[in-house]
């Protein structure tokens, strides 16, 4: 099977993962996932594998095969896995779960290599672009930085007590981090380097982005520069696009009929893919704010999407 240059996948409460031709909207592969719902999808940097985070397993599927079976299963979480991602060379994977742990997995070896205790259900984990720090957000409102070099928690902050941190995102150059919560609020910090390698958070902005849950926040990628945007996907059925310079509202993407659970930018920031409880995914033009493609085929809520339309990394 020849590898498409654009890998686009979605997963749904209908227990399937679907691969789509981004331009035509045609679904060309469906994987049955009977074990559980899929909470999060992520594609490896080399475009070879798709990770599906379920309950309580993470399964790795071959992107370029028609096999319905995973090539590997990662099994030491004990509850819903809510976050998954890869180090930039694809050598290791990280995950966060409602079992209260953040884990690191070597893709070339079975089992979990490291585990960090958050002491509350983990909803979101992101890797700092320096590749040496993980930032997690949990149900109790805690944000923690896990220093992978020192193998310890180097920083802890609570923007709003007892308000779940739903999603975290870091600017590609490591300059900003945004946390979105269940009250529709985004907290923005500048990330500063201290004398050591430890990251310090300097409060920059508080944005009341929505009146309902924010389910995903995402900063635009490197090749979108000099434009820098923040996308917020919400239970109010919309996605809002904010200009990071001043956090003014640029556009509101209207079209989904239910909660919008996930979003991902194209590599150049010109497009956004969204996934919604209305059982569709949509492709939006960032310049017009219009949806230009609807991906229909799932029978229940579409809760996550993954896109890789860039080049494979030569090295980190």
CSV table of C-alpha atoms in Angstrom, one decimal:
chain,number,residue,atom,x,y,z
A,1,UNK,CA,0.0,0.0,0.0
A,2,UNK,CA,1.6,3.3,-1.0
A,3,UNK,CA,1.7,5.9,1.7
A,4,UNK,CA,-0.4,9.0,1.1
A,5,UNK,CA,1.4,12.3,1.7
A,6,UNK,CA,-1.4,13.4,3.9
A,7,UNK,CA,-2.4,11.1,6.8
A,8,UNK,CA,-5.8,12.0,8.2
A,9,UNK,CA,-7.5,9.8,10.7
A,10,UNK,CA,-10.6,10.1,13.0
A,11,UNK,CA,-12.0,7.9,15.8
A,12,UNK,CA,-15.5,7.7,17.1
A,13,UNK,CA,-17.7,6.2,19.8
A,14,UNK,CA,-18.9,3.8,17.1
A,15,UNK,CA,-15.7,1.9,17.9
A,16,UNK,CA,-14.0,2.6,14.6
A,17,UNK,CA,-10.9,4.5,13.4
A,18,UNK,CA,-11.2,5.9,9.8
A,19,UNK,CA,-8.6,7.1,7.4
A,20,UNK,CA,-9.6,9.7,4.9
A,21,UNK,CA,-8.4,11.3,1.7
A,22,UNK,CA,-8.2,14.8,2.9
A,23,UNK,CA,-9.1,16.5,-0.4
A,24,UNK,CA,-11.9,14.3,-1.6
A,25,UNK,CA,-13.4,13.3,1.7
A,26,UNK,CA,-13.3,9.6,0.8
A,27,UNK,CA,-12.8,7.1,3.6
A,28,UNK,CA,-10.3,4.6,2.3
A,29,UNK,CA,-9.7,2.4,5.4
A,30,UNK,CA,-11.7,1.5,8.5
A,31,UNK,CA,-10.3,-0.2,11.6
A,32,UNK,CA,-12.7,-1.8,14.0
A,33,UNK,CA,-11.7,-1.0,17.6
A,34,UNK,CA,-14.0,-3.2,19.7
A,35,UNK,CA,-12.1,-3.0,23.0
A,36,UNK,CA,-13.2,0.5,24.1
A,37,UNK,CA,-13.8,4.0,22.8
A,38,UNK,CA,-10.8,5.8,21.4
A,39,UNK,CA,-10.0,9.0,23.3
A,40,UNK,CA,-7.0,10.3,21.4
A,41,UNK,CA,-5.1,9.7,18.1
A,42,UNK,CA,-1.6,10.6,17.2
A,43,UNK,CA,0.6,9.9,14.2
A,44,UNK,CA,4.3,9.1,14.6
A,45,UNK,CA,6.7,11.7,13.1
A,46,UNK,CA,7.8,9.3,10.3
A,47,UNK,CA,4.1,8.8,9.3
A,48,UNK,CA,4.4,5.0,9.8
A,49,UNK,CA,2.2,4.4,12.8
A,50,UNK,CA,-1.0,5.6,14.3
A,51,UNK,CA,-1.4,5.5,18.1
A,52,UNK,CA,-4.9,5.0,19.5
A,53,UNK,CA,-5.4,5.8,23.2
A,54,UNK,CA,-8.3,3.8,24.6
A,55,UNK,CA,-9.4,2.3,27.9
A,56,UNK,CA,-6.9,1.3,29.3
A,57,UNK,CA,-4.6,0.4,26.4
A,58,UNK,CA,-2.7,2.3,23.7
A,59,UNK,CA,-2.6,0.5,20.4
A,60,UNK,CA,-0.2,1.2,17.5
A,61,UNK,CA,-1.5,0.6,14.0
A,62,UNK,CA,0.5,0.4,10.8
A,63,UNK,CA,-0.5,3.4,8.6
A,64,UNK,CA,0.6,1.7,5.4
A,65,UNK,CA,-1.1,-1.7,5.9
A,66,UNK,CA,-4.6,-2.9,5.5
A,67,UNK,CA,-4.2,-5.2,8.6
A,68,UNK,CA,-7.0,-4.6,11.1
A,69,UNK,CA,-4.7,-5.7,13.9
A,70,UNK,CA,-2.4,-3.5,15.9
A,71,UNK,CA,1.4,-4.0,15.6
A,72,UNK,CA,1.8,-3.3,19.4
A,73,UNK,CA,-0.2,-2.8,22.5
A,74,UNK,CA,0.9,-0.8,25.5
A,75,UNK,CA,-0.9,-2.1,28.6
A,76,UNK,CA,0.1,-0.8,32.0
A,77,UNK,CA,-2.5,2.0,32.4
A,78,UNK,CA,-5.5,1.0,34.5
A,79,UNK,CA,-8.1,3.6,33.2
A,80,UNK,CA,-8.9,5.7,30.2
A,81,UNK,CA,-5.8,7.0,28.4
A,82,UNK,CA,-6.6,10.7,27.6
A,83,UNK,CA,-3.3,11.9,26.1
A,84,UNK,CA,-0.7,10.4,23.8
A,85,UNK,CA,2.2,11.8,21.8
A,86,UNK,CA,5.7,11.2,20.5
A,87,UNK,CA,9.2,12.5,20.9
A,88,UNK,CA,10.3,14.3,17.7
A,89,UNK,CA,12.5,11.4,16.5
A,90,UNK,CA,9.8,8.9,17.3
A,91,UNK,CA,11.9,7.0,19.7
A,92,UNK,CA,9.5,7.2,22.6
A,93,UNK,CA,5.9,7.9,23.3
A,94,UNK,CA,4.3,9.6,26.3
A,95,UNK,CA,0.8,9.1,27.7
A,96,UNK,CA,-1.5,10.4,30.4
A,97,UNK,CA,-4.4,8.6,32.0
A,98,UNK,CA,-7.4,8.9,34.3
A,99,UNK,CA,-5.5,6.5,36.5
A,100,UNK,CA,-3.5,9.6,37.6
A,101,UNK,CA,-0.2,8.7,35.9
A,102,UNK,CA,1.9,10.1,33.1
A,103,UNK,CA,4.0,7.3,31.4
A,104,UNK,CA,6.9,7.1,28.9
A,105,UNK,CA,7.2,4.2,26.6
A,106,UNK,CA,10.2,3.1,24.4
A,107,UNK,CA,8.6,2.2,21.1
A,108,UNK,CA,11.3,-0.4,20.5
A,109,UNK,CA,10.8,-2.3,23.7
A,110,UNK,CA,7.7,-3.6,25.5
A,111,UNK,CA,6.5,-2.2,28.8
A,112,UNK,CA,6.6,1.3,30.4
A,113,UNK,CA,10.0,2.9,31.0
A,114,UNK,CA,8.9,5.6,33.4
A,115,UNK,CA,5.9,6.6,35.4
A,116,UNK,CA,5.0,9.9,37.1
A,117,UNK,CA,2.2,10.3,39.7
A,118,UNK,CA,-0.2,13.2,39.2
A,119,UNK,CA,-2.5,12.1,42.0
A,120,UNK,CA,-5.6,13.0,40.0
A,121,UNK,CA,-7.0,12.0,36.6
A,122,UNK,CA,-4.8,13.3,33.8
A,123,UNK,CA,-6.7,14.9,31.0
A,124,UNK,CA,-3.9,16.3,28.9
A,125,UNK,CA,-0.1,16.0,28.4
A,126,UNK,CA,2.1,18.0,26.0
A,127,UNK,CA,5.8,17.7,25.2
A,128,UNK,CA,7.9,20.9,25.4
A,129,UNK,CA,9.8,21.5,22.1
A,130,UNK,CA,13.0,21.1,24.1
A,131,UNK,CA,12.0,17.4,24.2
A,132,UNK,CA,13.1,17.2,27.9
A,133,UNK,CA,9.9,18.3,29.7
A,134,UNK,CA,6.4,17.0,29.8
A,135,UNK,CA,3.6,19.3,31.0
A,136,UNK,CA,0.4,17.6,32.3
A,137,UNK,CA,-3.0,18.9,33.3
A,138,UNK,CA,-5.4,17.1,35.6
A,139,UNK,CA,-9.0,16.9,36.8
A,140,UNK,CA,-8.2,18.7,40.0
A,141,UNK,CA,-6.8,21.8,38.2
A,142,UNK,CA,-3.1,21.0,38.6
A,143,UNK,CA,-0.5,21.7,35.9
A,144,UNK,CA,2.8,20.0,36.5
A,145,UNK,CA,6.1,20.0,34.6
A,146,UNK,CA,7.9,16.7,34.6
A,147,UNK,CA,11.7,17.2,34.0
A,148,UNK,CA,12.8,14.1,32.1
A,149,UNK,CA,16.5,14.8,32.7
A,150,UNK,CA,16.1,15.1,36.5
A,151,UNK,CA,13.3,12.5,36.5
A,152,UNK,CA,11.1,14.6,38.8
A,153,UNK,CA,8.4,17.2,39.0
A,154,UNK,CA,10.1,20.6,38.5
A,155,UNK,CA,7.1,22.9,38.7
A,156,UNK,CA,3.5,22.9,39.8
A,157,UNK,CA,0.7,25.5,39.4
A,158,UNK,CA,-3.0,25.6,39.9
A,159,UNK,CA,-4.7,28.4,37.8
A,160,UNK,CA,-8.2,27.7,39.2
A,161,UNK,CA,-8.7,25.4,42.2
A,162,UNK,CA,-10.9,22.3,41.5
A,163,UNK,CA,-11.5,23.4,37.9
A,164,UNK,CA,-10.3,20.6,35.6
A,165,UNK,CA,-7.6,21.5,33.1
A,166,UNK,CA,-9.0,20.0,29.9
A,167,UNK,CA,-6.3,20.8,27.3
A,168,UNK,CA,-2.7,22.2,27.2
A,169,UNK,CA,-0.7,23.5,24.2
A,170,UNK,CA,2.8,24.9,23.8
A,171,UNK,CA,4.0,27.2,21.1
A,172,UNK,CA,6.4,25.5,18.7
A,173,UNK,CA,9.3,27.7,19.9
A,174,UNK,CA,8.6,27.1,23.6
A,175,UNK,CA,7.7,30.7,24.3
A,176,UNK,CA,4.1,30.2,25.4
A,177,UNK,CA,1.9,27.6,27.1
A,178,UNK,CA,-1.9,27.8,27.2
A,179,UNK,CA,-4.2,25.8,29.5
A,180,UNK,CA,-8.0,25.5,28.8
A,181,UNK,CA,-10.4,24.5,31.5
A,182,UNK,CA,-14.0,23.4,32.1
A,183,UNK,CA,-15.2,27.0,32.7
A,184,UNK,CA,-14.3,28.1,29.1
A,185,UNK,CA,-11.2,30.0,30.3
A,186,UNK,CA,-7.7,29.9,28.8
A,187,UNK,CA,-4.7,30.8,30.9
A,188,UNK,CA,-1.7,31.9,29.0
A,189,UNK,CA,1.9,32.0,30.4
A,190,UNK,CA,5.2,33.0,29.0
A,191,UNK,CA,7.7,30.2,29.4
A,192,UNK,CA,11.0,31.6,30.8
A,193,UNK,CA,14.3,29.7,31.3
A,194,UNK,CA,15.8,30.1,34.7
A,195,UNK,CA,19.5,29.6,35.5
A,196,UNK,CA,19.0,25.9,35.3
A,197,UNK,CA,17.0,24.2,32.5
A,198,UNK,CA,13.9,24.5,34.6
A,199,UNK,CA,10.9,26.2,32.9
A,200,UNK,CA,9.3,29.2,34.8
A,201,UNK,CA,5.8,30.3,34.1
A,202,UNK,CA,5.1,34.0,33.8
A,203,UNK,CA,1.4,34.9,33.7
A,204,UNK,CA,0.6,36.7,30.4
A,205,UNK,CA,-3.2,36.6,29.8
A,206,UNK,CA,-6.5,35.2,31.0
A,207,UNK,CA,-9.0,34.7,28.1
A,208,UNK,CA,-12.7,34.0,28.6
A,209,UNK,CA,-12.9,32.2,25.3
A,210,UNK,CA,-16.2,30.3,25.7
A,211,UNK,CA,-19.1,30.1,28.2
A,212,UNK,CA,-19.0,26.3,28.1
A,213,UNK,CA,-16.3,23.6,28.4
A,214,UNK,CA,-13.2,24.0,26.2
A,215,UNK,CA,-12.4,20.5,25.1
A,216,UNK,CA,-9.2,21.3,23.1
A,217,UNK,CA,-6.9,24.3,22.7
A,218,UNK,CA,-4.1,24.4,20.1
A,219,UNK,CA,-1.4,26.9,19.1
A,220,UNK,CA,-0.5,27.2,15.4
A,221,UNK,CA,2.6,25.5,14.0
A,222,UNK,CA,6.0,26.9,13.0
A,223,UNK,CA,5.2,27.3,9.3
A,224,UNK,CA,2.2,29.5,10.1
A,225,UNK,CA,4.6,32.2,11.3
A,226,UNK,CA,4.6,35.2,11.4
A,227,UNK,CA,0.9,34.7,12.1
A,228,UNK,CA,0.3,33.0,15.4
A,229,UNK,CA,-3.1,31.7,16.4
A,230,UNK,CA,-4.8,29.9,19.2
A,231,UNK,CA,-7.7,27.6,18.3
A,232,UNK,CA,-10.3,26.7,21.0
A,233,UNK,CA,-12.8,23.9,20.5
A,234,UNK,CA,-15.8,24.0,22.7
A,235,UNK,CA,-19.0,22.3,23.9
A,236,UNK,CA,-20.8,25.4,22.5
A,237,UNK,CA,-20.5,23.7,19.0
A,238,UNK,CA,-17.9,26.3,17.8
A,239,UNK,CA,-14.2,26.7,17.3
A,240,UNK,CA,-12.7,30.1,17.9
A,241,UNK,CA,-9.5,31.4,16.3
A,242,UNK,CA,-7.6,33.9,18.4
A,243,UNK,CA,-4.7,36.1,17.4
A,244,UNK,CA,-1.9,35.4,19.9
A,245,UNK,CA,-0.8,39.0,19.5
A,246,UNK,CA,-3.3,40.5,22.0
A,247,UNK,CA,-5.6,37.5,22.1
A,248,UNK,CA,-8.2,39.2,19.9
A,249,UNK,CA,-10.9,37.0,18.3
A,250,UNK,CA,-10.1,36.5,14.6
A,251,UNK,CA,-12.8,34.1,13.5
A,252,UNK,CA,-15.5,31.8,14.8
A,253,UNK,CA,-15.9,28.5,12.9
A,254,UNK,CA,-19.6,27.7,12.8
A,255,UNK,CA,-21.0,24.5,11.3
A,256,UNK,CA,-20.8,21.7,13.8
A,257,UNK,CA,-24.1,20.7,15.4
A,258,UNK,CA,-22.7,19.3,18.6
A,259,UNK,CA,-19.7,19.5,20.9
A,260,UNK,CA,-16.3,20.0,19.1
A,261,UNK,CA,-13.9,17.6,20.8
A,262,UNK,CA,-10.7,18.0,18.9
A,263,UNK,CA,-8.8,20.0,16.3
A,264,UNK,CA,-5.5,19.9,14.5
A,265,UNK,CA,-3.7,22.4,12.2
A,266,UNK,CA,-2.2,21.6,8.9
A,267,UNK,CA,1.5,21.9,8.8
A,268,UNK,CA,1.4,25.5,7.4
A,269,UNK,CA,-1.5,26.6,9.6
A,270,UNK,CA,-3.7,27.3,6.5
A,271,UNK,CA,-6.3,24.7,7.4
A,272,UNK,CA,-7.8,23.2,10.6
A,273,UNK,CA,-9.5,19.8,11.0
A,274,UNK,CA,-12.1,19.4,13.7
A,275,UNK,CA,-14.0,16.4,15.2
A,276,UNK,CA,-17.4,16.7,16.7
A,277,UNK,CA,-20.2,14.8,18.5
A,278,UNK,CA,-22.3,15.4,15.4
A,279,UNK,CA,-20.4,12.3,14.0
A,280,UNK,CA,-18.5,14.4,11.4
A,281,UNK,CA,-15.0,15.8,11.0
A,282,UNK,CA,-14.6,19.0,9.0
A,283,UNK,CA,-11.8,20.8,7.1
A,284,UNK,CA,-11.8,24.5,7.5
A,285,UNK,CA,-10.0,27.2,5.6
A,286,UNK,CA,-8.2,29.5,8.1
A,287,UNK,CA,-8.3,32.4,5.6
A,288,UNK,CA,-12.1,32.3,5.0
A,289,UNK,CA,-13.3,30.6,8.2
A,290,UNK,CA,-15.5,28.3,6.0
A,291,UNK,CA,-15.7,24.6,6.1
A,292,UNK,CA,-14.6,23.2,2.7
A,293,UNK,CA,-14.9,19.5,3.4
A,294,UNK,CA,-17.1,17.4,5.7
A,295,UNK,CA,-15.9,13.9,6.5
A,296,UNK,CA,-19.0,11.7,7.0
A,297,UNK,CA,-19.1,8.0,7.8
A,298,UNK,CA,-19.0,7.6,11.6
A,299,UNK,CA,-22.3,6.7,13.2
A,300,UNK,CA,-21.7,8.2,16.6
A,301,UNK,CA,-19.7,11.1,18.1
A,302,UNK,CA,-16.4,11.7,16.4
A,303,UNK,CA,-14.1,12.6,19.4
A,304,UNK,CA,-10.6,12.8,18.0
A,305,UNK,CA,-8.6,13.4,14.9
A,306,UNK,CA,-5.0,13.3,13.8
A,307,UNK,CA,-3.3,14.8,10.8
A,308,UNK,CA,0.2,14.6,9.4
A,309,UNK,CA,0.7,16.5,6.2
A,310,UNK,CA,4.3,17.6,6.7
A,311,UNK,CA,7.7,16.2,5.8
A,312,UNK,CA,9.2,13.5,7.9
A,313,UNK,CA,11.7,15.0,10.3
A,314,UNK,CA,15.4,14.6,9.3
A,315,UNK,CA,16.3,14.9,13.0
A,316,UNK,CA,15.1,16.9,16.1
